[in-house]
């Protein structure tokens, strides 16, 4: 990642400022539902930031649906086809991108009905969640969070990357998940999310984030 000027901020203030930026966000495809990515390794907790932004949008008169890709894991039989710690499968095959296109992005295309399925599979039970669909009114936003989001070519209108340095990522990732770290090294090399995201948040110290404004 090249040198990027970052400034210190609090998480609450960050949520407010991103929410303010989203108020004027127009979908690139002309549809009525903006789609925003909160990208980051699980240790970076991008979902927490997505929830903060959703909370900040409500008093501003905009509703948002927060969706996590952990609810769109592929079944264990497919994720673990080549073993439980296969890095290539984790990088490209753990998440059901076809289902995300069908159940999340497709309904938000121009002419779509706005009915989004918030999750499909319970990772704890490896069974369908049977969650009800959520109807998004025009102007409501999709806030999708999860790891490795920016190399799937999803049609996001704004992208936020919550970054950890390699040392912080190793330190904050549970030991039993260290086998995933090479996937994030590959992600940095192939996608450079810190350079390509619209908003970059550094979270090496979870108490003191910084961002590129």
Coordinates of C-alpha atoms in Angstrom, one line a residue:
X1 CA 0.0 0.0 0.0
X2 CA 1.3 3.4 -0.9
X3 CA 1.6 6.3 1.6
X4 CA -1.8 7.6 2.5
X5 CA -2.3 10.5 4.9
X6 CA -4.5 9.4 7.8
X7 CA -6.0 11.4 10.6
X8 CA -7.1 10.2 14.1
X9 CA -10.8 9.9 14.8
X10 CA -13.2 8.2 17.2
X11 CA -15.4 5.3 16.1
X12 CA -18.6 7.3 16.8
X13 CA -17.3 10.3 14.8
X14 CA -16.3 8.0 12.0
X15 CA -19.7 6.5 11.8
X16 CA -21.3 9.9 11.7
X17 CA -19.0 11.2 8.9
X18 CA -19.4 8.1 6.7
X19 CA -23.2 8.4 7.2
X20 CA -23.1 12.0 6.1
X21 CA -21.2 11.0 3.0
X22 CA -23.7 8.3 2.2
X23 CA -26.6 10.8 2.2
X24 CA -25.6 12.0 -1.2
X25 CA -24.6 8.7 -2.6
X26 CA -26.2 7.8 -5.9
X27 CA -26.2 4.3 -7.3
X28 CA -24.0 4.1 -10.4
X29 CA -26.6 1.9 -12.2
X30 CA -29.4 4.4 -11.6
X31 CA -31.3 2.2 -9.2
X32 CA -32.8 3.4 -6.0
X33 CA -30.7 1.4 -3.5
X34 CA -27.1 2.4 -2.8
X35 CA -24.8 -0.5 -2.0
X36 CA -21.8 0.0 0.4
X37 CA -19.0 -2.4 1.2
X38 CA -17.4 -2.6 4.7
X39 CA -14.4 -4.8 3.8
X40 CA -12.0 -6.3 6.3
X41 CA -10.7 -9.4 8.0
X42 CA -12.8 -10.7 10.9
X43 CA -10.2 -9.4 13.3
X44 CA -10.7 -5.9 12.0
X45 CA -14.5 -6.1 12.8
X46 CA -15.8 -4.3 9.8
X47 CA -19.3 -5.3 10.8
X48 CA -19.1 -3.1 13.9
X49 CA -18.4 -0.1 11.7
X50 CA -21.3 -1.0 9.4
X51 CA -23.7 -1.2 12.4
X52 CA -22.4 2.2 13.6
X53 CA -23.1 3.7 10.2
X54 CA -26.6 2.2 10.1
X55 CA -27.3 3.7 13.5
X56 CA -26.0 7.1 12.4
X57 CA -28.2 7.0 9.2
X58 CA -31.5 6.5 11.1
X59 CA -31.8 9.9 12.7
X60 CA -30.8 11.4 9.3
X61 CA -33.9 9.9 7.8
X62 CA -32.3 7.0 5.9
X63 CA -32.8 3.3 6.6
X64 CA -30.1 0.7 6.0
X65 CA -29.9 -3.1 6.0
X66 CA -26.7 -4.5 7.4
X67 CA -25.8 -7.9 5.9
X68 CA -22.7 -10.0 6.8
X69 CA -21.2 -12.4 4.4
X70 CA -20.8 -15.0 7.2
X71 CA -24.5 -15.6 6.6
X72 CA -23.6 -16.6 3.0
X73 CA -21.0 -19.2 3.7
X74 CA -21.1 -22.2 1.4
X75 CA -22.0 -25.5 3.1
X76 CA -19.3 -27.2 5.1
X77 CA -19.1 -30.0 2.6
X78 CA -18.0 -27.6 -0.1
X79 CA -15.8 -25.3 2.1
X80 CA -13.9 -28.2 3.5
X81 CA -13.7 -30.3 0.3
X82 CA -9.9 -29.9 0.2
X83 CA -9.4 -29.8 4.0
X84 CA -10.4 -27.5 6.7
X85 CA -7.4 -25.2 6.2
X86 CA -7.1 -24.9 2.5
X87 CA -6.0 -21.3 1.8
X88 CA -7.1 -21.2 -1.9
X89 CA -10.6 -22.4 -1.0
X90 CA -10.8 -19.8 1.7
X91 CA -9.8 -17.1 -0.7
X92 CA -12.1 -18.0 -3.5
X93 CA -14.6 -20.6 -2.4
X94 CA -15.9 -20.1 1.2
X95 CA -18.6 -17.6 0.4
X96 CA -21.6 -18.3 -1.8
X97 CA -21.1 -15.4 -4.2
X98 CA -23.8 -16.8 -6.5
X99 CA -26.3 -16.6 -3.7
X100 CA -25.2 -13.1 -2.8
X101 CA -25.8 -12.0 -6.4
X102 CA -29.2 -13.7 -6.5
X103 CA -30.6 -12.8 -3.0
X104 CA -28.8 -9.5 -2.2
X105 CA -27.6 -7.7 -5.3
X106 CA -30.1 -8.8 -7.9
X107 CA -33.1 -7.5 -6.0
X108 CA -31.4 -4.1 -5.8
X109 CA -30.8 -3.7 -9.5
X110 CA -32.9 -1.2 -11.5
X111 CA -36.3 -2.8 -11.8
X112 CA -35.7 -5.1 -8.9
X113 CA -38.2 -5.6 -6.1
X114 CA -35.9 -4.6 -3.2
X115 CA -36.6 -7.8 -1.3
X116 CA -33.3 -8.9 0.2
X117 CA -32.5 -12.1 2.1
X118 CA -30.3 -11.1 5.0
X119 CA -28.7 -14.5 5.5
X120 CA -28.9 -18.0 4.0
X121 CA -26.8 -20.4 6.1
X122 CA -26.2 -20.6 9.8
X123 CA -22.4 -21.2 10.1
X124 CA -22.9 -22.8 13.6
X125 CA -25.4 -25.4 12.4
X126 CA -24.5 -25.5 8.7
X127 CA -28.2 -25.4 8.0
X128 CA -30.5 -22.9 6.3
X129 CA -31.5 -20.0 8.5
X130 CA -35.0 -19.6 7.0
X131 CA -34.8 -15.9 7.7
X132 CA -37.6 -13.8 6.2
X133 CA -36.9 -11.4 3.3
X134 CA -36.5 -7.8 4.1
X135 CA -38.2 -5.2 1.9
X136 CA -36.0 -2.2 1.3
X137 CA -37.9 1.0 0.4
X138 CA -36.4 3.2 -2.3
X139 CA -33.4 5.1 -0.9
X140 CA -32.6 2.5 1.7
X141 CA -29.0 1.3 1.7
X142 CA -27.3 -2.0 1.7
X143 CA -24.3 -2.2 4.0
X144 CA -22.5 -5.4 3.3
X145 CA -19.6 -6.4 5.5
X146 CA -17.1 -9.2 5.3
X147 CA -13.6 -10.2 4.3
X148 CA -12.0 -10.2 0.9
X149 CA -15.0 -8.4 -0.6
X150 CA -13.2 -6.2 -3.2
X151 CA -12.0 -9.0 -5.5
X152 CA -15.5 -10.4 -6.3
X153 CA -16.6 -7.5 -8.6
X154 CA -19.7 -6.8 -6.6
X155 CA -21.5 -3.6 -7.8
X156 CA -20.7 -1.4 -4.8
X157 CA -21.3 2.3 -5.0
X158 CA -18.9 3.1 -2.2
X159 CA -16.3 0.9 -0.5
X160 CA -14.8 1.1 3.0
X161 CA -11.7 -1.0 3.9
X162 CA -10.9 -1.5 7.6
X163 CA -7.2 -2.3 7.5
X164 CA -4.9 -4.0 9.9
X165 CA -1.1 -4.1 9.4
X166 CA 0.2 -7.6 9.0
X167 CA 1.5 -7.6 12.6
X168 CA -1.8 -6.4 14.0
X169 CA -3.7 -8.9 11.9
X170 CA -1.6 -11.7 13.2
X171 CA -1.9 -10.4 16.8
X172 CA -5.7 -10.0 16.7
X173 CA -6.5 -13.2 14.8
X174 CA -7.1 -16.2 17.0
X175 CA -4.3 -18.8 16.8
X176 CA -6.6 -21.4 15.3
X177 CA -7.3 -19.1 12.4
X178 CA -3.7 -18.2 11.6
X179 CA -3.9 -20.5 8.6
X180 CA -6.1 -17.9 6.9
X181 CA -3.3 -15.2 7.0
X182 CA -1.7 -16.1 3.7
X183 CA -5.1 -15.4 2.0
X184 CA -4.9 -11.8 3.3
X185 CA -1.3 -11.5 2.0
X186 CA -2.6 -12.6 -1.4
X187 CA -5.5 -10.1 -1.1
X188 CA -3.1 -7.3 -0.5
X189 CA -1.0 -8.3 -3.5
X190 CA -3.7 -8.9 -6.0
X191 CA -6.4 -6.4 -4.9
X192 CA -4.6 -3.7 -2.8
X193 CA -7.8 -2.9 -0.9
X194 CA -6.1 0.0 1.0
X195 CA -5.4 1.7 -2.3
X196 CA -8.6 0.9 -4.1
X197 CA -11.2 1.5 -1.4
X198 CA -13.0 4.9 -1.4
X199 CA -12.6 5.1 2.4
X200 CA -9.6 3.6 4.3
X201 CA -9.8 3.1 8.0
X202 CA -6.7 1.9 10.0
X203 CA -7.6 -0.1 13.1
X204 CA -4.3 -1.4 14.4
X205 CA -5.2 0.0 17.8
X206 CA -8.9 -0.7 18.2
X207 CA -9.2 2.2 20.6
X208 CA -7.8 4.8 18.3
X209 CA -8.7 4.4 14.6
X210 CA -7.6 6.7 11.8
X211 CA -8.9 7.3 8.4
X212 CA -8.2 9.1 5.1
X213 CA -11.1 11.5 5.4

